[in-house]
Amino acid sequence: MKITKNNCLYQITFVPHFFPVNCYLVEEDEDLTLIDAALPYSAKSILQTAELIGKPIKRILLTHAHEDHVGSLDAIKKAIPDLKVYISARDNRILTGDLTLDNHEDQTPIKGGIPKKIKTKADETLKDGDQIGSLQAIETPGHTPGSMSYLDKRTRALIAGDSFQTRGGTAVTGDVKKLFPFPGWATWSKPTALESAKKIVTYNPELLAPGHGDILENPLQTMERAIHRFEIKMKGAIITR
Ligand SMILES: [Zn+2]
């Protein structure tokens, strides 16, 4: 386990078998917001990190419903019974086992590790533009249909879930990187992911905090290059089809 602090943001990284998974604590005046719940054994380290900071965790915002992002949700809820749980309305369906698609969505199967044993229910579902403390919810579908990113309006830190990765090279989700292909393989819709990546750079993030990989400061140029690369790859895929 490794903790990396950047202003009001604490990145907690777990590295089981070279598969690094991040979750984040965001410091508010009185308390902490946890973003994602990493892996089933991660709860103790997350709670210890909060103790170290000296503030209570009041809420958890989930970026999406894959099992490497909700793994210790039940354990954390058990330790903090008044914890408020937030997830996008769309991925709440996946969390509760509904893998159906809506008519307007890309008609391709939802992929990745779908949690089957999570008992904790969301207290509130989120939509684009919702504010939770200093964080703004931004819908970034693609990795899953209801993937959500969170922008800290004080620092413009973007906690992007798996909409971008930096491990194995910075990439839009769905652009499979040889050195770390897992987020790409687990992506539901590449065209939707590309649209979301283009949307998210318009918020001018000053820091990119991904689900997998190191935090990237001043990420805009790198994100734009990643979008450009992915777009060219996808156009190539259409031509050769
Ligand atoms: Zn992930």
PDB file of N, CA and C and ligand atoms in Angstrom, residues 64 68-69 143 162 212, ligand 1:
ATOM      1  N   HIS A  64     -17.477   3.898 -10.725  1.00  0.00           N
ATOM      2  CA  HIS A  64     -18.233   2.919 -11.508  1.00  0.00           C
ATOM      3  C   HIS A  64     -18.342   1.622 -10.717  1.00  0.00           C
ATOM      4  N   ASP A  68     -13.053  -3.993  -8.866  1.00  0.00           N
ATOM      5  CA  ASP A  68     -11.804  -3.429  -8.316  1.00  0.00           C
ATOM      6  C   ASP A  68     -11.994  -1.976  -7.845  1.00  0.00           C
ATOM      7  N   HIS A  69     -13.229  -1.509  -7.863  1.00  0.00           N
ATOM      8  CA  HIS A  69     -13.536  -0.148  -7.391  1.00  0.00           C
ATOM      9  C   HIS A  69     -14.573  -0.151  -6.265  1.00  0.00           C
ATOM     10  N   HIS A 143     -16.253   3.402 -20.213  1.00  0.00           N
ATOM     11  CA  HIS A 143     -15.710   2.215 -19.533  1.00  0.00           C
ATOM     12  C   HIS A 143     -16.884   1.348 -19.064  1.00  0.00           C
ATOM     13  N   ASP A 162     -11.891   5.048 -14.302  1.00  0.00           N
ATOM     14  CA  ASP A 162     -11.166   4.394 -15.399  1.00  0.00           C
ATOM     15  C   ASP A 162     -11.411   5.082 -16.739  1.00  0.00           C
ATOM     16  N   HIS A 212      -6.096   3.629 -12.204  1.00  0.00           N
ATOM     17  CA  HIS A 212      -4.922   2.770 -12.334  1.00  0.00           C
ATOM     18  C   HIS A 212      -3.749   3.599 -12.857  1.00  0.00           C
TER      19      HIS A 212
HETATM   20 ZN    ZN B   1     -10.584  -0.400 -12.758  1.00  0.00          ZN
END
